[in-house]
XYZ file of C-alpha atoms in Angstrom:
597
model
C 108.574 96.844 109.335
C 108.057 97.254 105.686
C 110.789 99.393 103.604
C 108.397 100.376 100.444
C 111.309 101.951 98.583
C 113.699 99.243 99.081
C 111.610 96.321 98.332
C 112.037 94.573 101.633
C 111.015 94.040 105.177
C 112.924 94.057 108.457
C 112.351 92.482 111.823
C 113.451 94.381 114.898
C 113.907 92.373 118.171
C 111.954 94.306 120.951
C 114.223 93.019 123.696
C 117.656 93.897 122.254
C 116.179 96.584 119.821
C 118.293 95.475 116.912
C 117.399 95.161 113.440
C 118.029 91.813 111.407
C 119.081 92.177 107.845
C 116.377 93.117 105.414
C 114.641 90.376 103.765
C 113.522 91.157 100.253
C 109.514 90.651 99.205
C 107.661 92.398 96.412
C 107.976 95.895 95.013
C 106.858 98.564 97.292
C 105.847 96.588 100.265
C 103.147 98.780 102.069
C 101.550 96.513 104.870
C 102.244 93.759 107.069
C 100.732 91.240 109.399
C 102.093 88.334 111.517
C 100.093 85.170 111.829
C 99.622 83.088 115.231
C 102.063 80.570 113.821
C 104.454 83.388 113.185
C 104.376 83.473 109.324
C 104.714 87.113 107.910
C 102.513 88.527 105.341
C 103.480 91.558 103.309
C 100.964 93.281 100.770
C 102.971 94.743 97.765
C 101.696 97.514 96.050
C 103.646 97.806 92.882
C 103.801 94.078 92.334
C 100.105 93.578 93.215
C 101.312 90.454 95.401
C 101.214 88.939 99.014
C 104.529 87.728 100.111
C 104.532 84.980 102.795
C 107.564 84.617 104.749
C 107.639 81.287 106.627
C 110.496 79.168 107.834
C 113.083 80.802 105.905
C 111.206 80.521 102.540
C 109.107 83.213 100.824
C 105.840 82.541 98.459
C 104.318 85.157 96.363
C 100.768 85.058 95.705
C 99.145 87.169 92.963
C 96.343 89.412 94.342
C 95.714 92.201 91.655
C 96.499 95.833 91.287
C 97.451 98.163 93.955
C 97.169 96.250 97.210
C 97.244 98.565 100.340
C 95.737 97.818 103.856
C 96.281 94.061 105.356
C 94.351 92.508 108.261
C 93.929 89.158 109.649
C 90.930 87.312 111.131
C 91.143 86.717 114.857
C 92.246 83.243 114.508
C 94.456 84.023 111.668
C 92.773 81.359 109.272
C 91.763 84.371 106.790
C 93.715 87.247 105.680
C 92.219 90.539 103.852
C 93.602 92.895 101.451
C 92.235 96.111 100.259
C 92.884 96.358 96.476
C 92.630 99.904 95.491
C 92.124 99.891 91.790
C 89.975 96.902 91.981
C 87.742 98.551 94.622
C 87.599 95.118 96.325
C 88.957 93.433 99.278
C 90.611 90.038 98.520
C 89.742 87.100 100.824
C 92.704 84.759 101.277
C 92.660 81.272 102.941
C 96.136 81.220 104.683
C 95.919 77.521 105.248
C 95.654 76.647 101.579
C 97.199 79.932 100.549
C 94.512 80.798 98.214
C 92.472 83.661 97.183
C 88.837 82.824 97.816
C 87.634 85.548 95.913
C 87.133 89.461 95.834
C 84.392 91.493 97.774
C 83.419 94.612 95.913
C 83.674 97.509 98.417
C 83.594 100.761 96.062
C 86.168 103.109 95.220
C 89.448 103.604 97.019
C 89.708 101.057 99.942
C 92.687 101.585 101.882
C 92.946 100.829 105.329
C 91.369 97.768 106.795
C 90.676 95.986 110.374
C 88.758 93.054 111.481
C 86.536 93.012 114.649
C 87.046 90.638 117.322
C 84.383 89.530 119.978
C 86.819 87.299 121.593
C 85.347 83.734 120.566
C 87.016 81.160 118.474
C 84.542 81.766 115.313
C 85.690 84.093 112.576
C 82.695 84.082 110.730
C 80.817 86.117 113.378
C 83.257 89.033 112.517
C 83.372 91.709 110.204
C 85.973 93.341 108.105
C 85.752 97.317 108.279
C 87.533 99.311 105.325
C 88.232 102.940 105.191
C 88.140 104.498 101.691
C 90.800 106.852 101.420
C 88.787 109.543 99.209
C 85.645 110.925 100.147
C 82.536 110.395 97.941
C 79.880 112.865 96.774
C 77.040 113.199 99.430
C 73.348 112.712 98.357
C 72.590 116.277 97.047
C 76.135 117.254 97.407
C 78.415 119.133 94.946
C 82.122 119.322 94.050
C 83.664 122.378 95.468
C 81.806 122.752 98.682
C 82.750 122.117 102.058
C 79.895 119.760 102.842
C 79.805 118.406 99.399
C 81.410 115.245 100.100
C 81.562 112.798 102.941
C 84.334 110.415 104.340
C 82.962 106.825 104.441
C 83.895 103.380 105.715
C 82.583 100.121 104.644
C 81.697 96.807 106.795
C 81.554 93.474 105.315
C 80.281 90.612 107.498
C 82.015 87.298 107.080
C 79.012 85.072 107.595
C 79.079 83.929 104.066
C 82.874 84.424 103.646
C 83.455 81.022 101.599
C 81.389 82.585 98.766
C 83.027 85.935 99.104
C 79.747 87.414 98.726
C 79.457 91.138 98.182
C 77.594 91.962 101.251
C 78.383 95.516 102.792
C 77.090 98.312 104.593
C 78.148 102.048 104.408
C 78.966 104.000 107.697
C 79.691 107.809 107.210
C 82.922 108.695 108.815
C 81.999 112.036 109.817
C 79.107 113.367 108.311
C 76.614 112.404 110.863
C 79.081 112.989 113.741
C 79.222 115.506 116.768
C 82.367 117.474 116.770
C 84.441 118.949 119.481
C 86.115 122.387 119.175
C 84.830 125.394 116.957
C 87.055 124.177 114.038
C 83.891 122.430 112.499
C 84.558 122.818 109.050
C 85.167 120.635 106.029
C 84.606 117.046 105.015
C 86.678 113.953 105.939
C 89.335 112.970 103.411
C 92.446 111.225 103.290
C 91.127 108.219 105.450
C 94.668 106.724 105.974
C 94.321 105.267 109.757
C 91.924 102.698 111.112
C 91.530 100.754 114.356
C 89.005 98.645 115.932
C 88.453 98.516 119.692
C 85.479 96.558 120.952
C 82.469 97.804 119.355
C 83.902 101.238 118.111
C 85.978 102.152 115.128
C 88.613 105.006 115.158
C 89.565 106.750 111.755
C 92.407 109.094 111.376
C 91.767 111.571 108.296
C 92.074 115.027 106.871
C 89.421 117.724 106.677
C 89.146 119.272 103.414
C 87.517 122.936 103.158
C 87.551 123.725 99.261
C 85.435 126.916 99.706
C 86.234 130.655 99.861
C 87.082 132.340 102.271
C 89.998 130.218 103.106
C 93.287 130.772 104.582
C 96.252 128.166 105.463
C 94.421 127.338 108.803
C 91.057 126.537 107.278
C 92.211 124.940 104.157
C 93.031 121.447 105.296
C 92.949 120.004 109.078
C 93.447 116.953 110.822
C 90.890 114.666 112.709
C 89.990 111.682 114.353
C 86.491 110.163 113.871
C 84.999 107.459 116.300
C 82.297 105.382 114.931
C 80.071 102.899 116.881
C 79.628 99.643 115.001
C 76.606 98.754 116.887
C 73.476 100.306 117.972
C 74.276 102.190 121.274
C 71.193 102.187 123.610
C 72.747 104.977 125.525
C 72.681 107.104 122.359
C 76.397 107.445 122.004
C 76.863 107.965 118.416
C 79.844 109.413 116.238
C 82.359 111.743 117.431
C 84.663 113.736 115.741
C 87.799 115.241 117.305
C 89.649 118.280 115.660
C 93.204 117.784 116.140
C 94.183 121.029 115.130
C 91.737 122.871 117.301
C 93.513 125.511 119.458
C 91.487 124.169 122.647
C 92.719 120.740 122.228
C 96.278 120.861 120.804
C 98.750 122.531 118.511
C 98.422 122.091 114.921
C 99.371 118.760 113.484
C 99.329 117.426 109.977
C 98.360 114.165 108.110
C 97.291 111.482 110.882
C 98.501 108.229 109.159
C 98.175 105.654 111.699
C 96.194 104.947 114.761
C 96.530 102.380 117.380
C 94.251 101.906 120.885
C 95.727 100.900 123.960
C 95.148 97.436 125.245
C 92.739 99.043 128.021
C 90.888 101.053 125.450
C 91.777 104.181 127.614
C 93.979 105.798 125.323
C 94.684 106.559 121.526
C 97.887 106.962 119.874
C 98.045 108.680 116.278
C 101.090 109.019 114.058
C 101.326 112.473 112.321
C 103.170 111.876 108.832
C 103.951 115.526 108.373
C 104.495 116.657 111.751
C 107.043 113.764 112.869
C 105.499 113.011 115.829
C 103.063 110.717 117.541
C 100.000 112.264 119.512
C 98.611 110.787 122.457
C 95.027 111.170 123.306
C 93.429 110.451 126.686
C 89.944 108.678 125.833
C 88.981 108.457 129.526
C 88.684 112.153 130.936
C 85.493 112.847 132.269
C 84.683 115.877 130.089
C 85.776 114.072 126.670
C 89.193 113.207 125.028
C 92.077 115.263 126.189
C 95.537 115.611 124.776
C 98.182 113.641 126.629
C 101.081 115.269 124.528
C 103.439 114.555 121.594
C 106.565 112.147 121.306
C 109.050 112.815 118.576
C 109.642 110.540 115.916
C 111.714 110.036 112.684
C 110.721 111.556 109.310
C 107.290 110.787 107.912
C 106.055 108.227 110.696
C 103.192 106.109 108.938
C 102.345 103.279 110.940
C 102.258 102.314 114.773
C 102.020 99.211 117.037
C 101.839 98.855 120.646
C 103.566 96.072 122.864
C 100.888 93.789 124.496
C 101.007 95.585 127.698
C 100.519 98.963 126.214
C 103.791 100.521 127.768
C 105.695 100.949 124.530
C 104.984 101.869 120.754
C 107.067 100.983 117.855
C 106.530 103.583 114.885
C 107.468 102.954 111.335
C 109.409 106.127 110.238
C 109.021 105.891 106.184
C 111.670 108.432 105.009
C 114.470 108.116 107.815
C 114.087 104.527 107.426
C 114.034 103.428 110.964
C 111.895 102.478 113.874
C 111.137 104.978 116.827
C 110.474 103.210 120.271
C 108.441 105.520 122.789
C 107.889 104.953 126.093
C 104.183 105.540 126.707
C 104.134 105.278 130.505
C 106.319 108.606 130.014
C 103.524 111.108 129.862
C 105.862 114.028 131.236
C 109.283 114.069 129.377
C 107.849 112.138 126.413
C 111.098 111.494 124.713
C 112.105 109.153 122.128
C 113.532 105.954 124.043
C 115.302 104.499 120.867
C 115.540 104.906 117.327
C 116.474 101.516 115.226
C 117.799 101.921 111.660
C 116.235 99.161 109.684
C 117.271 99.524 105.996
C 120.064 101.210 103.704
C 119.142 104.129 101.435
C 118.090 103.159 97.833
C 117.285 106.666 96.408
C 119.362 109.170 94.814
C 120.264 112.072 97.586
C 118.230 114.610 95.708
C 115.357 112.497 95.065
C 115.135 111.589 98.897
C 115.612 115.098 99.980
C 112.710 116.130 97.929
C 110.371 113.418 99.151
C 111.216 114.534 102.599
C 110.525 117.900 101.928
C 107.240 116.926 100.013
C 105.751 115.082 102.930
C 106.707 117.625 105.614
C 104.892 120.222 107.323
C 106.644 120.647 110.458
C 109.428 122.819 109.007
C 108.347 126.466 109.062
C 109.932 127.094 105.701
C 107.271 124.624 104.352
C 104.166 125.739 106.415
C 103.230 128.008 108.726
C 102.346 126.350 112.236
C 102.759 122.781 110.668
C 99.256 122.611 108.970
C 99.940 121.890 105.263
C 102.343 119.798 103.352
C 102.428 119.327 99.658
C 101.330 115.486 100.144
C 98.392 116.835 102.208
C 96.511 117.595 98.945
C 98.593 115.352 96.674
C 98.275 112.000 98.575
C 100.795 109.726 97.369
C 101.703 111.933 94.615
C 98.509 111.793 93.299
C 95.054 113.639 93.821
C 92.777 113.923 96.702
C 89.942 113.869 94.441
C 88.973 117.380 95.847
C 87.856 120.544 93.511
C 89.088 123.525 95.145
C 87.920 126.865 94.728
C 91.142 129.069 93.596
C 91.667 132.353 92.240
C 91.355 130.614 88.452
C 88.237 129.259 89.248
C 87.148 125.769 90.495
C 90.234 123.209 90.235
C 90.368 119.645 90.811
C 93.717 118.504 92.265
C 96.161 117.072 89.677
C 98.168 114.033 89.999
C 101.848 114.648 89.931
C 102.838 111.431 88.282
C 104.801 111.594 84.804
C 105.207 115.201 84.905
C 108.740 115.395 83.121
C 108.341 116.580 79.854
C 104.927 117.612 80.039
C 105.222 121.226 81.279
C 103.392 123.562 81.386
C 101.658 122.853 84.528
C 98.181 123.646 86.247
C 94.878 123.128 84.298
C 95.434 126.793 83.047
C 98.980 126.336 81.967
C 100.235 128.881 84.229
C 103.574 127.376 85.459
C 106.586 126.386 83.234
C 108.603 124.573 85.776
C 107.895 122.698 88.938
C 110.143 125.331 90.892
C 107.345 127.712 90.360
C 105.239 126.057 92.895
C 107.428 127.896 95.547
C 104.620 130.469 95.328
C 102.196 127.718 96.733
C 104.607 126.943 99.698
C 104.795 130.764 100.478
C 101.076 131.754 99.891
C 98.876 128.668 99.990
C 101.099 126.931 102.777
C 102.218 130.070 104.291
C 105.734 128.952 104.663
C 108.700 131.332 104.775
C 109.800 129.581 101.331
C 112.751 127.328 100.368
C 113.662 130.317 98.163
C 112.649 133.155 100.162
C 113.038 136.584 98.673
C 114.418 135.029 95.426
C 111.079 133.680 93.766
C 110.509 135.051 90.097
C 107.045 135.374 88.545
C 105.835 132.180 86.814
C 106.588 132.216 82.996
C 109.430 134.653 83.825
C 112.927 134.050 84.361
C 113.565 130.537 85.787
C 112.924 129.609 89.499
C 115.345 126.563 89.067
C 118.565 126.820 90.546
C 117.749 129.436 93.334
C 117.754 126.704 96.112
C 119.145 123.122 96.228
C 116.050 122.237 98.346
C 113.642 123.696 95.849
C 115.433 121.812 92.913
C 115.367 118.814 95.131
C 111.680 118.841 95.487
C 111.226 119.266 91.751
C 113.524 116.289 91.206
C 111.268 114.233 93.467
C 107.901 115.530 91.662
C 109.465 114.976 88.324
C 110.874 111.447 88.835
C 109.861 110.030 92.168
C 106.237 109.306 91.821
C 104.952 106.146 90.278
C 101.796 105.740 88.159
C 99.306 103.457 89.941
C 98.794 100.128 88.100
C 95.322 99.915 86.144
C 92.532 97.711 87.255
C 91.643 94.657 85.163
C 89.305 95.330 82.335
C 87.577 92.915 79.805
C 90.292 92.517 77.224
C 87.587 92.489 74.336
C 86.145 95.903 75.537
C 89.879 97.279 75.977
C 90.990 96.175 72.553
C 87.466 97.729 70.800
C 88.139 100.941 72.904
C 91.569 101.196 71.657
C 90.197 101.021 68.035
C 87.696 103.567 68.760
C 90.193 105.830 70.302
C 92.346 105.757 67.143
C 89.455 106.083 64.929
C 88.207 109.380 66.795
C 91.696 110.923 66.658
C 92.034 111.084 70.798
C 95.889 110.883 69.953
C 95.764 114.298 68.501
C 95.780 115.678 72.189
C 96.359 112.551 74.189
C 99.176 110.961 72.101
C 102.804 110.506 72.780
C 104.679 108.541 75.579
C 102.887 110.520 78.330
C 99.464 110.459 76.936
C 99.291 114.086 76.491
C 100.831 116.606 73.851
C 101.306 119.134 76.564
C 104.533 120.942 75.958
C 106.326 124.180 76.018
C 106.817 126.153 73.027
C 110.322 127.081 74.022
C 112.726 126.806 77.145
C 111.756 127.694 80.545
C 111.699 131.430 81.047
C 111.282 132.366 77.345
C 107.741 133.269 77.386
C 108.115 136.731 78.787
C 107.559 138.122 82.240
C 104.130 139.503 81.613
C 102.835 136.038 80.441
C 99.733 134.513 82.244
C 99.087 131.385 80.267
C 100.975 129.050 77.664
C 98.302 129.455 75.239
C 99.791 126.988 72.968
C 99.186 124.270 75.335
C 95.619 125.123 75.641
C 92.776 123.192 74.008
C 89.061 124.033 73.861
C 86.865 121.140 74.509
C 83.725 123.079 75.734
C 84.343 122.513 79.430
C 84.860 126.417 80.194
C 82.105 127.707 82.453
C 81.862 131.356 82.298
C 79.957 131.447 85.652
C 82.814 129.980 87.568
C 86.066 129.969 85.630
C 88.271 133.145 85.615
C 90.777 131.391 83.477
C 89.859 128.801 80.709
C 88.146 130.795 77.848
C 90.637 129.534 75.606
C 90.655 126.159 76.856
C 92.642 124.136 79.209
C 95.941 122.266 79.560
C 95.603 118.497 78.265
C 96.208 116.271 81.050
C 97.811 112.895 80.905
C 95.720 109.665 80.641
C 98.142 107.667 82.589
C 96.432 106.362 85.830
C 93.172 107.748 84.623
C 91.334 105.049 86.925
C 92.670 106.953 90.068
C 91.818 110.354 89.176
C 87.960 110.847 89.461
C 86.230 112.840 89.251
C 87.235 114.319 85.920
C 87.884 117.429 83.996
C 89.534 120.850 85.579
C 86.566 121.451 87.737
C 85.493 117.841 88.686
C 82.353 118.275 87.308
C 82.517 114.883 85.626
C 82.160 111.900 87.973
C 82.631 109.054 85.584
C 84.307 108.651 82.238
C 80.740 108.359 80.542
C 79.967 111.954 81.693
C 83.138 113.236 79.667
C 82.503 110.926 76.786
C 79.121 111.851 76.288
C 80.188 115.489 75.332
C 80.461 115.314 71.433
C 82.683 118.477 71.464
C 85.318 116.648 73.622
C 85.002 113.217 71.739
C 84.239 114.465 68.160
C 80.899 112.920 67.950
C 77.957 111.172 69.667
C 78.880 107.764 71.145
C 76.265 105.018 71.506
C 76.287 102.866 74.871
C 78.465 100.014 73.559
C 81.086 102.469 72.118
C 80.991 104.630 75.539
C 81.432 101.182 77.597
C 84.391 100.148 75.126
C 86.035 103.459 75.112
C 85.745 103.768 79.009
C 87.356 100.386 79.393
C 90.450 101.197 77.281
C 90.880 104.563 79.070
C 90.731 103.098 82.551
C 93.104 100.239 81.537
C 95.949 102.997 80.643
C 99.205 102.701 82.924
C 102.983 102.491 82.016
C 102.458 99.347 80.489
C 100.214 100.435 77.774
C 101.629 100.866 74.235
C 101.031 104.933 73.594
C 99.979 106.307 70.375
């Protein structure tokens, strides 16, 4: 099991259910695989490396920015790692411990799996990659339920030695049939992936950004099954709505998925529900619910024993492994819980992180539908433009918020605790400070609740800026010079790459205030036909981690930086193609290692 916050991995003996001492690896280990010879491979997101543990030794191999999913070829000869910010899959020869090359697959490669036809030839298989964020559909538009689609990419390994960029795209839900009346929204947050035979199973969210909307039709959970080969019988894709009342009780954020060895059952970890969901795939009338097994806090990954009788579940935030007896389909109790690592976070930050990712508590979400992390995946953005009372608004990332209030594109919040309103209204929870909440920009909401303050502590200090992708150094240098010459630092200066600041202490802006107008800048992006707020401009966003926040602008109307830089009112003057390329390269390279203006 990986321990992301501790920078280690832990082995658990499945006979004694005892954990060995944690072993250090790279920073923020995210995924793990074991080779046929017993070597342990660990993809480390924050350090951009692959740790190989073999015979008591550790070797680290540099991969690139933000490795996430990790999978092996059937023989164990090759490893494949999804590099999120490089928009590629790294192909690694494990015999030589060498990166053979990168295969370009498109934005947000996340979960990864490899097909297995049962022979000893790896090169007739395919790597399948689930892209975490949805893409715009042909003819689609931001802010529409059907404007985007989830997607997966399949890369054949027949010419693996050259790591050629051959791939084809498979819609994750747009062309599938659906089970249940909750047929709304598009697939997003594709976090879990499993291949069984010629079929692919993807665990994901369903986002519905249009009005009218309430808590139960904003975000839902689903499984999509996609055939990897043409089915002569006509069996195509199938989308199963996990929140549908005819199927189960509401659940939140499917994060991991595993298929039983006989292919008859499917098991899904529910990150915000603290449970594993069992699904019978063999029922004559279609998939049926088996039931739920309880787990620890924020289950993220699951692996089954070879006979399918037990499940081992990685509980990210309770720092333990749940052992489940899958043969017990009546009691469905947790067979055992094995602690694997000590705590490394300060108590308030850990408490806030648990609250951020949880939807099971009625204080946070009505009927367990929505968590903070449902829209702010990993503390970042879900890439969705939501229709809101202020107008269309793209989900903003939450990293590096300390010292950058006010919040929201319309500068309507002066402290993180103001998001109690979202908990009580959008998420329909009873609240972390029920009955005590005060209007935004009025008296402070900080200090009303220890849990609300803990949530703010995590949001302000516990979310890491993702590392930027590599860009051509000459372009980045030229872009930095151009950034200075254009005066971009007048709005995007300072250590947080934004001048967004409060003009006074929290709560000093008056109870009748709607916006912190001093923080607003008009760069010509207001749309009078769609925006309610914005005539005076918008709050200046940070440029940190810009590569991970497309589409851009408050309403997601710019799908590439070139669309932003093509607006002379925003940039200051018209740019030629070479200037646009250079400035884009510099902007995409900005992370915490970049010297600010």
